[in-house]
Amino acid sequence: MAFRYRSHHISLVGLIYLIIGVFVAWDRGYIDVPLLRQVGSALLAIFLWFLILLGVDLHIHA
């Protein structure tokens, strides 16, 4: 049981670390809205690739 609790604790610390990293990257200009749109479009294309084959445009536009 202690191992399971510790594993959960490490994942929470890792999540907090990533959230702080995203905030710092956004604040310093490494992440911006156009980049988020490109990443979002890429993720949609990866997970919904079959829709692309059917002719659906998955690009995220403003």
mmCIF file of N, CA, C and O in Angstrom:
data_model
loop_
_atom_site.group_PDB
_atom_site.id
_atom_site.type_symbol
_atom_site.label_atom_id
_atom_site.label_comp_id
_atom_site.label_asym_id
_atom_site.label_seq_id
_atom_site.Cartn_x
_atom_site.Cartn_y
_atom_site.Cartn_z
ATOM 1 N N MET A 1 0.817 -1.194 0.000
ATOM 2 C CA MET A 1 0.000 0.000 0.000
ATOM 3 C C MET A 1 0.862 1.258 0.000
ATOM 4 O O MET A 1 0.534 2.211 -0.661
ATOM 5 N N ALA A 2 1.957 1.241 0.738
ATOM 6 C CA ALA A 2 2.826 2.414 0.782
ATOM 7 C C ALA A 2 3.441 2.684 -0.584
ATOM 8 O O ALA A 2 3.622 3.825 -0.980
ATOM 9 N N PHE A 3 3.754 1.620 -1.330
ATOM 10 C CA PHE A 3 4.329 1.805 -2.663
ATOM 11 C C PHE A 3 3.335 2.506 -3.583
ATOM 12 O O PHE A 3 3.686 3.397 -4.318
ATOM 13 N N ARG A 4 2.079 2.114 -3.498
ATOM 14 C CA ARG A 4 1.055 2.718 -4.330
ATOM 15 C C ARG A 4 0.883 4.201 -3.978
ATOM 16 O O ARG A 4 0.745 5.042 -4.849
ATOM 17 N N TYR A 5 0.897 4.532 -2.710
ATOM 18 C CA TYR A 5 0.775 5.922 -2.277
ATOM 19 C C TYR A 5 1.961 6.733 -2.781
ATOM 20 O O TYR A 5 1.798 7.833 -3.272
ATOM 21 N N ARG A 6 3.155 6.177 -2.672
ATOM 22 C CA ARG A 6 4.345 6.887 -3.112
ATOM 23 C C ARG A 6 4.306 7.135 -4.617
ATOM 24 O O ARG A 6 4.675 8.190 -5.097
ATOM 25 N N SER A 7 3.861 6.164 -5.377
ATOM 26 C CA SER A 7 3.745 6.316 -6.819
ATOM 27 C C SER A 7 2.784 7.455 -7.154
ATOM 28 O O SER A 7 3.031 8.247 -8.047
ATOM 29 N N HIS A 8 1.675 7.522 -6.457
ATOM 30 C CA HIS A 8 0.710 8.599 -6.659
ATOM 31 C C HIS A 8 1.330 9.946 -6.293
ATOM 32 O O HIS A 8 1.120 10.936 -6.982
ATOM 33 N N HIS A 9 2.101 9.983 -5.242
ATOM 34 C CA HIS A 9 2.753 11.208 -4.798
ATOM 35 C C HIS A 9 3.752 11.702 -5.845
ATOM 36 O O HIS A 9 3.809 12.886 -6.138
ATOM 37 N N ILE A 10 4.500 10.811 -6.435
ATOM 38 C CA ILE A 10 5.473 11.200 -7.463
ATOM 39 C C ILE A 10 4.763 11.746 -8.695
ATOM 40 O O ILE A 10 5.181 12.742 -9.270
ATOM 41 N N SER A 11 3.650 11.152 -9.091
ATOM 42 C CA SER A 11 2.946 11.652 -10.264
ATOM 43 C C SER A 11 2.352 13.042 -10.005
ATOM 44 O O SER A 11 2.292 13.864 -10.907
ATOM 45 N N LEU A 12 1.933 13.312 -8.787
ATOM 46 C CA LEU A 12 1.419 14.640 -8.455
ATOM 47 C C LEU A 12 2.539 15.673 -8.523
ATOM 48 O O LEU A 12 2.344 16.763 -9.079
ATOM 49 N N VAL A 13 3.705 15.346 -8.012
ATOM 50 C CA VAL A 13 4.854 16.252 -8.091
ATOM 51 C C VAL A 13 5.238 16.476 -9.552
ATOM 52 O O VAL A 13 5.520 17.593 -9.973
ATOM 53 N N GLY A 14 5.220 15.416 -10.351
ATOM 54 C CA GLY A 14 5.529 15.541 -11.771
ATOM 55 C C GLY A 14 4.539 16.436 -12.494
ATOM 56 O O GLY A 14 4.917 17.241 -13.349
ATOM 57 N N LEU A 15 3.260 16.322 -12.165
ATOM 58 C CA LEU A 15 2.229 17.157 -12.767
ATOM 59 C C LEU A 15 2.428 18.622 -12.395
ATOM 60 O O LEU A 15 2.344 19.507 -13.261
ATOM 61 N N ILE A 16 2.721 18.893 -11.152
ATOM 62 C CA ILE A 16 2.974 20.269 -10.711
ATOM 63 C C ILE A 16 4.207 20.833 -11.424
ATOM 64 O O ILE A 16 4.204 21.978 -11.874
ATOM 65 N N TYR A 17 5.243 20.006 -11.555
ATOM 66 C CA TYR A 17 6.460 20.416 -12.255
ATOM 67 C C TYR A 17 6.144 20.803 -13.706
ATOM 68 O O TYR A 17 6.610 21.835 -14.198
ATOM 69 N N LEU A 18 5.339 19.995 -14.392
ATOM 70 C CA LEU A 18 4.981 20.293 -15.779
ATOM 71 C C LEU A 18 4.127 21.553 -15.891
ATOM 72 O O LEU A 18 4.313 22.360 -16.807
ATOM 73 N N ILE A 19 3.202 21.756 -14.973
ATOM 74 C CA ILE A 19 2.350 22.947 -15.001
ATOM 75 C C ILE A 19 3.193 24.207 -14.820
ATOM 76 O O ILE A 19 3.010 25.197 -15.536
ATOM 77 N N ILE A 20 4.125 24.168 -13.889
ATOM 78 C CA ILE A 20 5.011 25.321 -13.688
ATOM 79 C C ILE A 20 5.868 25.547 -14.934
ATOM 80 O O ILE A 20 6.065 26.686 -15.373
ATOM 81 N N GLY A 21 6.356 24.461 -15.535
ATOM 82 C CA GLY A 21 7.157 24.583 -16.749
ATOM 83 C C GLY A 21 6.389 25.200 -17.893
ATOM 84 O O GLY A 21 6.912 26.047 -18.631
ATOM 85 N N VAL A 22 5.134 24.811 -18.071
ATOM 86 C CA VAL A 22 4.297 25.399 -19.124
ATOM 87 C C VAL A 22 4.081 26.882 -18.853
ATOM 88 O O VAL A 22 4.155 27.717 -19.768
ATOM 89 N N PHE A 23 3.829 27.244 -17.608
ATOM 90 C CA PHE A 23 3.627 28.659 -17.272
ATOM 91 C C PHE A 23 4.879 29.483 -17.579
ATOM 92 O O PHE A 23 4.797 30.564 -18.169
ATOM 93 N N VAL A 24 6.040 28.976 -17.189
ATOM 94 C CA VAL A 24 7.294 29.701 -17.431
ATOM 95 C C VAL A 24 7.548 29.821 -18.928
ATOM 96 O O VAL A 24 7.935 30.887 -19.424
ATOM 97 N N ALA A 25 7.319 28.743 -19.680
ATOM 98 C CA ALA A 25 7.522 28.792 -21.133
ATOM 99 C C ALA A 25 6.564 29.788 -21.773
ATOM 100 O O ALA A 25 6.945 30.533 -22.694
ATOM 101 N N TRP A 26 5.323 29.838 -21.320
ATOM 102 C CA TRP A 26 4.344 30.804 -21.847
ATOM 103 C C TRP A 26 4.787 32.227 -21.510
ATOM 104 O O TRP A 26 4.762 33.122 -22.350
ATOM 105 N N ASP A 27 5.209 32.443 -20.276
ATOM 106 C CA ASP A 27 5.615 33.765 -19.811
ATOM 107 C C ASP A 27 6.833 34.281 -20.576
ATOM 108 O O ASP A 27 6.938 35.475 -20.841
ATOM 109 N N ARG A 28 7.751 33.399 -20.943
ATOM 110 C CA ARG A 28 8.984 33.800 -21.631
ATOM 111 C C ARG A 28 8.853 33.786 -23.148
ATOM 112 O O ARG A 28 9.816 34.051 -23.856
ATOM 113 N N GLY A 29 7.669 33.469 -23.677
ATOM 114 C CA GLY A 29 7.436 33.561 -25.114
ATOM 115 C C GLY A 29 7.773 32.311 -25.912
ATOM 116 O O GLY A 29 7.781 32.348 -27.141
ATOM 117 N N TYR A 30 8.035 31.195 -25.240
ATOM 118 C CA TYR A 30 8.317 29.957 -25.960
ATOM 119 C C TYR A 30 7.036 29.296 -26.458
ATOM 120 O O TYR A 30 7.058 28.520 -27.399
ATOM 121 N N ILE A 31 5.922 29.575 -25.794
ATOM 122 C CA ILE A 31 4.618 29.047 -26.179
ATOM 123 C C ILE A 31 3.713 30.242 -26.441
ATOM 124 O O ILE A 31 3.625 31.162 -25.633
ATOM 125 N N ASP A 32 3.021 30.212 -27.600
ATOM 126 C CA ASP A 32 2.056 31.260 -27.912
ATOM 127 C C ASP A 32 0.832 30.622 -28.571
ATOM 128 O O ASP A 32 0.777 29.419 -28.794
ATOM 129 N N VAL A 33 -0.162 31.444 -28.885
ATOM 130 C CA VAL A 33 -1.430 30.935 -29.412
ATOM 131 C C VAL A 33 -1.249 30.202 -30.743
ATOM 132 O O VAL A 33 -1.803 29.119 -30.922
ATOM 133 N N PRO A 34 -0.481 30.741 -31.712
ATOM 134 C CA PRO A 34 -0.302 29.980 -32.962
ATOM 135 C C PRO A 34 0.330 28.603 -32.741
ATOM 136 O O PRO A 34 -0.063 27.629 -33.389
ATOM 137 N N LEU A 35 1.271 28.513 -31.820
ATOM 138 C CA LEU A 35 1.878 27.215 -31.521
ATOM 139 C C LEU A 35 0.839 26.263 -30.935
ATOM 140 O O LEU A 35 0.789 25.082 -31.303
ATOM 141 N N LEU A 36 -0.006 26.750 -30.039
ATOM 142 C CA LEU A 36 -1.039 25.908 -29.450
ATOM 143 C C LEU A 36 -2.026 25.420 -30.505
ATOM 144 O O LEU A 36 -2.490 24.278 -30.456
ATOM 145 N N ARG A 37 -2.350 26.282 -31.483
ATOM 146 C CA ARG A 37 -3.234 25.862 -32.575
ATOM 147 C C ARG A 37 -2.590 24.762 -33.408
ATOM 148 O O ARG A 37 -3.250 23.791 -33.788
ATOM 149 N N GLN A 38 -1.294 24.901 -33.705
ATOM 150 C CA GLN A 38 -0.598 23.880 -34.483
ATOM 151 C C GLN A 38 -0.540 22.560 -33.729
ATOM 152 O O GLN A 38 -0.785 21.495 -34.304
ATOM 153 N N VAL A 39 -0.215 22.618 -32.451
ATOM 154 C CA VAL A 39 -0.150 21.396 -31.642
ATOM 155 C C VAL A 39 -1.532 20.763 -31.532
ATOM 156 O O VAL A 39 -1.688 19.540 -31.648
ATOM 157 N N GLY A 40 -2.551 21.582 -31.333
ATOM 158 C CA GLY A 40 -3.920 21.069 -31.257
ATOM 159 C C GLY A 40 -4.342 20.404 -32.556
ATOM 160 O O GLY A 40 -4.944 19.323 -32.549
ATOM 161 N N SER A 41 -4.036 21.032 -33.683
ATOM 162 C CA SER A 41 -4.359 20.442 -34.978
ATOM 163 C C SER A 41 -3.609 19.130 -35.179
ATOM 164 O O SER A 41 -4.168 18.152 -35.688
ATOM 165 N N ALA A 42 -2.342 19.093 -34.780
ATOM 166 C CA ALA A 42 -1.554 17.872 -34.921
ATOM 167 C C ALA A 42 -2.131 16.752 -34.061
ATOM 168 O O ALA A 42 -2.243 15.602 -34.514
ATOM 169 N N LEU A 43 -2.519 17.052 -32.833
ATOM 170 C CA LEU A 43 -3.103 16.028 -31.958
ATOM 171 C C LEU A 43 -4.431 15.522 -32.503
ATOM 172 O O LEU A 43 -4.714 14.323 -32.467
ATOM 173 N N LEU A 44 -5.252 16.433 -33.023
ATOM 174 C CA LEU A 44 -6.502 16.000 -33.640
ATOM 175 C C LEU A 44 -6.233 15.086 -34.823
ATOM 176 O O LEU A 44 -6.893 14.057 -35.005
ATOM 177 N N ALA A 45 -5.256 15.447 -35.643
ATOM 178 C CA ALA A 45 -4.920 14.637 -36.815
ATOM 179 C C ALA A 45 -4.404 13.264 -36.407
ATOM 180 O O ALA A 45 -4.707 12.262 -37.065
ATOM 181 N N ILE A 46 -3.648 13.190 -35.322
ATOM 182 C CA ILE A 46 -3.115 11.905 -34.868
ATOM 183 C C ILE A 46 -4.240 11.008 -34.356
ATOM 184 O O ILE A 46 -4.304 9.829 -34.695
ATOM 185 N N PHE A 47 -5.120 11.546 -33.532
ATOM 186 C CA PHE A 47 -6.155 10.722 -32.920
ATOM 187 C C PHE A 47 -7.372 10.504 -33.818
ATOM 188 O O PHE A 47 -8.099 9.523 -33.659
ATOM 189 N N LEU A 48 -7.604 11.407 -34.762
ATOM 190 C CA LEU A 48 -8.770 11.289 -35.651
ATOM 191 C C LEU A 48 -8.338 11.158 -37.110
ATOM 192 O O LEU A 48 -8.985 11.685 -38.007
ATOM 193 N N TRP A 49 -7.250 10.431 -37.359
ATOM 194 C CA TRP A 49 -6.675 10.298 -38.700
ATOM 195 C C TRP A 49 -7.676 9.764 -39.711
ATOM 196 O O TRP A 49 -7.622 10.125 -40.886
ATOM 197 N N PHE A 50 -8.606 8.945 -39.281
ATOM 198 C CA PHE A 50 -9.577 8.369 -40.208
ATOM 199 C C PHE A 50 -10.500 9.439 -40.786
ATOM 200 O O PHE A 50 -10.976 9.309 -41.912
ATOM 201 N N LEU A 51 -10.730 10.526 -40.029
ATOM 202 C CA LEU A 51 -11.550 11.620 -40.554
ATOM 203 C C LEU A 51 -10.819 12.363 -41.665
ATOM 204 O O LEU A 51 -11.441 12.837 -42.620
ATOM 205 N N ILE A 52 -9.506 12.458 -41.552
ATOM 206 C CA ILE A 52 -8.718 13.107 -42.597
ATOM 207 C C ILE A 52 -8.848 12.332 -43.897
ATOM 208 O O ILE A 52 -8.974 12.908 -44.975
ATOM 209 N N LEU A 53 -8.839 11.002 -43.801
ATOM 210 C CA LEU A 53 -8.995 10.163 -44.989
ATOM 211 C C LEU A 53 -10.365 10.341 -45.632
ATOM 212 O O LEU A 53 -10.527 10.095 -46.825
ATOM 213 N N LEU A 54 -11.344 10.777 -44.852
ATOM 214 C CA LEU A 54 -12.688 11.038 -45.369
ATOM 215 C C LEU A 54 -12.845 12.472 -45.869
ATOM 216 O O LEU A 54 -13.918 12.868 -46.300
ATOM 217 N N GLY A 55 -11.771 13.267 -45.788
ATOM 218 C CA GLY A 55 -11.795 14.630 -46.313
ATOM 219 C C GLY A 55 -12.128 15.710 -45.301
ATOM 220 O O GLY A 55 -12.368 16.858 -45.687
ATOM 221 N N VAL A 56 -12.142 15.398 -44.024
ATOM 222 C CA VAL A 56 -12.442 16.386 -42.983
ATOM 223 C C VAL A 56 -11.192 17.207 -42.697
ATOM 224 O O VAL A 56 -10.103 16.670 -42.535
ATOM 225 N N ASP A 57 -11.358 18.534 -42.638
ATOM 226 C CA ASP A 57 -10.255 19.431 -42.301
ATOM 227 C C ASP A 57 -10.208 19.607 -40.789
ATOM 228 O O ASP A 57 -11.138 20.119 -40.191
ATOM 229 N N LEU A 58 -9.105 19.168 -40.166
ATOM 230 C CA LEU A 58 -8.980 19.240 -38.724
ATOM 231 C C LEU A 58 -8.098 20.403 -38.254
ATOM 232 O O LEU A 58 -7.732 20.461 -37.091
ATOM 233 N N HIS A 59 -7.795 21.325 -39.145
ATOM 234 C CA HIS A 59 -6.984 22.477 -38.731
ATOM 235 C C HIS A 59 -7.812 23.388 -37.835
ATOM 236 O O HIS A 59 -8.993 23.656 -38.115
ATOM 237 N N ILE A 60 -7.190 23.855 -36.778
ATOM 238 C CA ILE A 60 -7.866 24.777 -35.858
ATOM 239 C C ILE A 60 -7.599 26.199 -36.343
ATOM 240 O O ILE A 60 -6.469 26.630 -36.466
ATOM 241 N N HIS A 61 -8.688 26.906 -36.662
ATOM 242 C CA HIS A 61 -8.578 28.286 -37.157
ATOM 243 C C HIS A 61 -9.147 29.251 -36.123
ATOM 244 O O HIS A 61 -9.958 28.892 -35.292
ATOM 245 N N ALA A 62 -8.747 30.491 -36.213
ATOM 246 C CA ALA A 62 -9.231 31.507 -35.270
ATOM 247 C C ALA A 62 -10.640 31.916 -35.568
ATOM 248 O O ALA A 62 -11.159 31.871 -36.595
#
